[in-house]
Coordinates of C-alpha atoms and ligand atoms in Angstrom, one line a residue:
V1 CA 92.6 -8.7 143.5
E2 CA 90.5 -6.4 141.2
A3 CA 92.8 -3.8 139.3
A4 CA 90.3 -0.9 141.7
H5 CA 91.2 -2.3 144.9
R6 CA 95.0 -2.2 144.8
P7 CA 96.9 0.3 146.5
I8 CA 98.4 3.5 144.8
G9 CA 102.0 3.7 145.2
V10 CA 103.7 7.0 146.2
F11 CA 107.5 7.9 146.0
D12 CA 109.7 10.9 147.2
S13 CA 113.5 11.3 147.7
G14 CA 112.7 11.3 151.6
I15 CA 109.8 12.4 153.5
G16 CA 108.8 15.4 151.7
G17 CA 106.5 13.7 149.7
L18 CA 104.3 13.2 152.5
T19 CA 102.6 16.8 152.1
V20 CA 101.5 14.7 148.7
L21 CA 100.3 12.1 150.4
S22 CA 98.7 14.1 153.1
A23 CA 96.9 16.2 150.4
L24 CA 96.2 12.5 148.5
R25 CA 94.4 11.1 151.4
D26 CA 92.3 14.0 151.7
E27 CA 91.1 13.9 148.2
L28 CA 90.9 10.0 148.2
P29 CA 89.8 8.7 151.2
H30 CA 88.9 5.5 150.0
E31 CA 92.7 4.6 148.5
Q32 CA 95.2 2.6 150.4
F33 CA 98.5 4.1 149.7
I34 CA 102.1 2.5 149.6
Y35 CA 104.8 5.3 149.8
L36 CA 108.2 4.8 149.7
G37 CA 110.9 7.7 150.4
D38 CA 114.4 7.2 149.4
T39 CA 115.7 8.3 152.8
A40 CA 119.1 6.9 152.0
R41 CA 119.8 9.1 149.2
L42 CA 117.8 11.8 149.7
P43 CA 118.4 14.7 148.7
Y44 CA 118.1 14.2 145.2
G45 CA 117.9 18.0 144.5
T46 CA 121.2 18.7 144.4
K47 CA 122.2 15.0 142.2
S48 CA 122.9 15.1 138.0
A49 CA 120.1 14.1 135.8
A50 CA 121.4 10.7 135.4
T51 CA 121.6 10.0 139.1
I52 CA 118.1 11.1 139.5
E53 CA 116.9 9.3 136.8
R54 CA 118.7 6.0 138.2
Y55 CA 117.0 6.4 141.8
A56 CA 113.5 7.2 140.8
L57 CA 113.6 3.9 138.5
Q58 CA 114.7 1.9 141.6
V59 CA 112.1 3.6 143.5
A60 CA 109.5 2.7 141.0
D61 CA 110.3 -0.5 140.2
L62 CA 109.9 -1.9 143.6
L63 CA 106.3 -0.1 144.3
V64 CA 105.7 -2.0 140.9
T65 CA 106.6 -5.2 142.5
R66 CA 103.9 -4.4 145.5
G67 CA 101.6 -4.7 142.8
V68 CA 100.0 -0.8 142.8
K69 CA 97.8 0.1 140.3
A70 CA 99.0 3.9 139.9
L71 CA 102.4 5.3 140.3
I72 CA 102.3 9.2 141.9
V73 CA 106.0 10.6 141.7
A74 CA 105.4 13.4 144.7
C75 CA 108.9 14.9 144.6
N76 CA 109.4 17.8 142.4
T77 CA 113.1 17.0 141.6
A78 CA 112.2 13.4 140.4
S79 CA 109.4 14.5 138.6
A80 CA 111.1 17.3 136.4
T81 CA 113.7 14.8 135.9
A82 CA 112.5 11.2 135.8
L83 CA 108.7 11.3 134.3
P84 CA 109.5 10.3 131.0
A85 CA 112.0 7.3 131.9
I86 CA 109.3 5.9 134.3
R87 CA 106.1 6.7 131.9
Q88 CA 108.2 4.5 129.1
R89 CA 109.0 1.9 131.5
Y90 CA 105.2 1.4 132.9
A91 CA 103.5 2.4 129.7
Q92 CA 100.6 0.7 131.0
L93 CA 100.5 2.0 134.7
P94 CA 99.1 6.3 135.2
V95 CA 102.4 7.7 136.1
I96 CA 101.2 11.1 137.7
G97 CA 104.4 13.6 138.5
V98 CA 103.8 16.5 140.4
V99 CA 105.0 19.2 137.9
E100 CA 102.2 19.3 135.3
P101 CA 99.6 19.8 138.2
G102 CA 101.4 22.7 139.5
A103 CA 102.0 24.1 135.9
A104 CA 98.3 23.7 135.1
A105 CA 97.1 25.4 138.5
A106 CA 99.9 28.7 138.0
I107 CA 97.7 29.3 134.6
V108 CA 94.4 29.1 135.7
V109 CA 95.6 31.5 139.2
S110 CA 97.7 34.2 136.7
R111 CA 96.3 37.4 136.0
N112 CA 99.5 39.4 134.3
H113 CA 100.7 36.1 132.5
R114 CA 104.2 36.1 135.4
I115 CA 104.7 33.1 137.1
A116 CA 107.3 32.4 139.6
V117 CA 108.6 28.7 140.5
I118 CA 111.1 27.8 143.0
G119 CA 112.3 24.4 143.6
T120 CA 115.5 22.7 144.0
E121 CA 118.7 23.0 142.1
A122 CA 117.8 20.4 139.6
T123 CA 114.2 21.3 139.1
V124 CA 115.3 24.4 138.5
R125 CA 118.3 23.4 136.3
G126 CA 116.1 21.3 134.3
G127 CA 113.5 23.3 133.2
A128 CA 110.7 20.8 133.1
Y129 CA 108.1 23.9 135.1
Q130 CA 109.5 26.4 132.1
R131 CA 108.5 23.7 129.5
A132 CA 105.3 22.9 131.3
I133 CA 104.3 26.4 131.7
A134 CA 105.2 27.8 127.7
Q135 CA 103.3 24.4 126.5
L136 CA 100.0 25.2 127.8
A137 CA 100.8 29.1 127.8
P138 CA 103.0 30.4 125.6
A139 CA 103.0 34.0 126.3
V140 CA 103.6 33.1 130.4
T141 CA 106.9 34.4 131.5
V142 CA 108.5 32.1 133.8
S143 CA 111.4 33.4 136.4
A144 CA 112.3 29.9 138.2
V145 CA 114.5 30.4 141.4
A146 CA 116.7 27.4 142.8
C147 CA 116.3 27.7 147.2
Q148 CA 118.1 24.8 148.2
L149 CA 118.3 26.0 151.4
L150 CA 114.7 26.3 152.1
V151 CA 115.0 21.9 151.9
A152 CA 117.1 22.0 155.1
L153 CA 115.1 24.4 157.0
A154 CA 112.0 22.6 156.4
E155 CA 113.4 19.7 157.7
E156 CA 115.0 20.7 160.4
G157 CA 111.6 22.7 161.5
W158 CA 112.7 26.1 161.4
T159 CA 109.6 26.8 159.3
D160 CA 109.5 30.5 161.1
G161 CA 111.8 32.8 163.0
V162 CA 114.7 35.1 162.2
V163 CA 116.9 32.5 160.1
A164 CA 113.7 31.6 158.1
R165 CA 112.7 34.6 157.2
A166 CA 116.0 36.1 156.0
T167 CA 116.9 32.9 153.9
T168 CA 113.2 33.3 152.1
A169 CA 114.0 36.8 151.6
Q170 CA 117.5 36.4 150.4
Y171 CA 115.7 33.7 147.8
L172 CA 112.8 35.5 146.9
T173 CA 113.7 39.6 147.0
P174 CA 115.4 39.5 143.8
P175 CA 112.5 37.9 141.7
F176 CA 109.9 40.0 143.1
S177 CA 111.8 43.3 143.3
G178 CA 111.3 45.7 140.1
Q179 CA 108.0 47.4 139.0
R180 CA 104.5 46.5 140.5
S181 CA 103.4 45.8 136.7
S182 CA 106.1 43.4 136.1
R183 CA 106.9 41.3 139.5
P184 CA 105.1 37.8 139.2
D185 CA 101.5 37.9 140.8
T186 CA 102.0 33.9 141.2
L187 CA 104.2 32.2 143.3
V188 CA 104.6 28.0 142.6
L189 CA 106.0 26.4 145.4
G190 CA 107.9 23.7 143.4
C191 CA 109.2 21.1 146.0
T192 CA 107.6 18.7 148.4
H193 CA 109.1 20.7 151.7
F194 CA 108.0 24.3 150.6
P195 CA 104.2 24.3 151.8
M196 CA 106.0 23.6 155.2
L197 CA 107.2 27.6 154.7
R198 CA 103.8 29.0 153.2
T199 CA 103.9 31.3 155.5
V200 CA 107.1 33.1 155.8
I201 CA 106.9 32.5 151.5
G202 CA 103.6 34.2 151.9
E203 CA 105.1 37.6 154.4
T204 CA 108.0 37.6 152.2
V205 CA 106.0 37.7 148.6
G206 CA 103.3 39.8 149.9
S207 CA 99.4 39.0 150.1
E208 CA 98.9 40.3 146.6
V209 CA 101.1 37.0 145.3
E210 CA 98.7 33.9 144.7
I211 CA 100.7 30.8 146.1
V212 CA 100.5 27.3 144.3
D213 CA 101.2 24.4 146.3
S214 CA 100.9 21.4 143.5
A215 CA 100.4 18.8 146.2
V216 CA 96.8 19.4 146.6
T217 CA 96.1 20.0 142.2
T218 CA 98.2 16.8 142.0
A219 CA 95.6 14.9 144.4
R220 CA 92.8 16.2 142.5
A221 CA 95.0 15.4 138.8
T222 CA 95.0 11.9 140.8
R223 CA 91.5 11.7 141.2
E224 CA 90.3 12.3 137.5
L225 CA 92.9 10.2 136.0
L226 CA 92.1 7.2 137.9
Q227 CA 88.1 8.1 137.3
R228 CA 88.6 8.1 133.7
K229 CA 90.4 4.9 133.9
G230 CA 87.8 3.0 136.3
L231 CA 90.5 2.5 138.9
L232 CA 88.9 4.7 141.5
R233 CA 88.3 2.7 144.5
T234 CA 84.5 3.7 145.8
L235 CA 82.8 3.4 149.3
V236 CA 81.6 0.4 147.3
D237 CA 84.5 -1.8 147.3
G238 CA 84.4 -1.7 150.9
P239 CA 85.8 0.3 153.8
A240 CA 88.5 3.5 153.5
V241 CA 91.6 0.9 154.6
A242 CA 92.8 2.8 157.7
S243 CA 96.6 3.8 157.4
P244 CA 99.1 4.2 154.7
V245 CA 102.2 1.6 154.2
L246 CA 105.1 3.5 155.1
L247 CA 108.7 2.4 153.8
A248 CA 112.2 4.1 153.7
T249 CA 115.5 2.9 152.9
D250 CA 116.7 4.2 155.6
G251 CA 116.1 5.7 159.1
A252 CA 112.6 4.9 160.5
Q253 CA 113.6 7.1 163.7
R254 CA 114.5 10.2 161.2
F255 CA 111.6 9.2 158.8
A256 CA 109.1 9.5 162.0
T257 CA 110.0 12.5 163.4
V258 CA 110.4 14.8 160.3
G259 CA 107.7 12.8 158.6
S260 CA 105.2 13.3 161.2
R261 CA 105.5 17.1 160.7
F262 CA 105.5 16.9 157.0
L263 CA 102.4 14.6 157.1
G264 CA 100.4 16.5 159.3
R265 CA 100.0 13.1 162.1
A266 CA 102.3 11.1 164.3
I267 CA 104.5 8.3 162.6
A268 CA 106.1 5.9 164.8
P269 CA 109.3 4.7 164.0
A270 CA 108.2 0.8 164.0
D271 CA 105.5 2.1 161.3
V272 CA 108.0 2.5 159.2
E273 CA 109.4 -0.6 157.1
L274 CA 113.2 0.1 155.5
V275 CA 113.8 -2.0 152.2
D276 CA 116.7 -2.4 150.3
I277 CA 116.4 -1.1 146.7
S278 CA 120.1 -0.4 145.7
Ligands
LIG301 N1 111.2 16.3 147.3 C1 112.9 16.9 146.7 C2 111.6 17.8 145.8 O1 110.4 18.5 145.8 C3 113.1 17.4 147.7 C4 114.2 17.2 148.6 C5 115.5 16.7 147.4 O2 115.9 17.4 146.8 O3 115.2 15.2 147.6 O4 112.0 18.3 144.7

């Protein structure tokens, strides 16, 4: 098969990366996608760096055996922790994570050089967003907050109402309190689940704070990289392939129910193929 015709591999610890897949499909309607959610071992966000790296490499290995032309690490925790290891193992393959595009977008948006980042424990602890922002714009002050409970709320579908509001306020009031001039003017949603809570998060931090969703910026970065490498599938390559291939390591039923909300379109349990990677 000609290189451009091969599918794009997308992976996440579970269903969260479907928010990234959704943005990728909007940006690249002619591409075929294979998505793998490591639902048997989720969450990654509370695990050690060594374990996250081992899991992410196993998931990447499986997608590579399926003949993908690029790998999208659609998980902030895996991007923040395992991207160097994946790039090293698959040096010939374009590998794109969500951290660098999110950091770059935040720098463009921020006017007062104060950026807040929210993510899982592992993402915040590993410091990848802090480093990515510092590398591009050393003068920017970054406050990073781990918001682990928001992951569970998003999966439960509790994306508005009193619990979502109180939990979001508990996490986000400290970094956004203080004098207006010292408050961040930009907030990066550094976790696949947080776009589901975007409305409540926006209400909590106030409308003057710009929210950066790394799903959309990652999709744009993917298009640019594929174009540069001559790997973009265009209309002349044939009609757009209908549905992405969906793989999971456990629980087709739950993947379908929760995943439908994250993808923004219905997934049937029969559409989910279970794979064993451990
Ligand atoms: N996908 C993860 C992320 O974006 C959130 C879920 C998890 O912790 O596995 O960080």
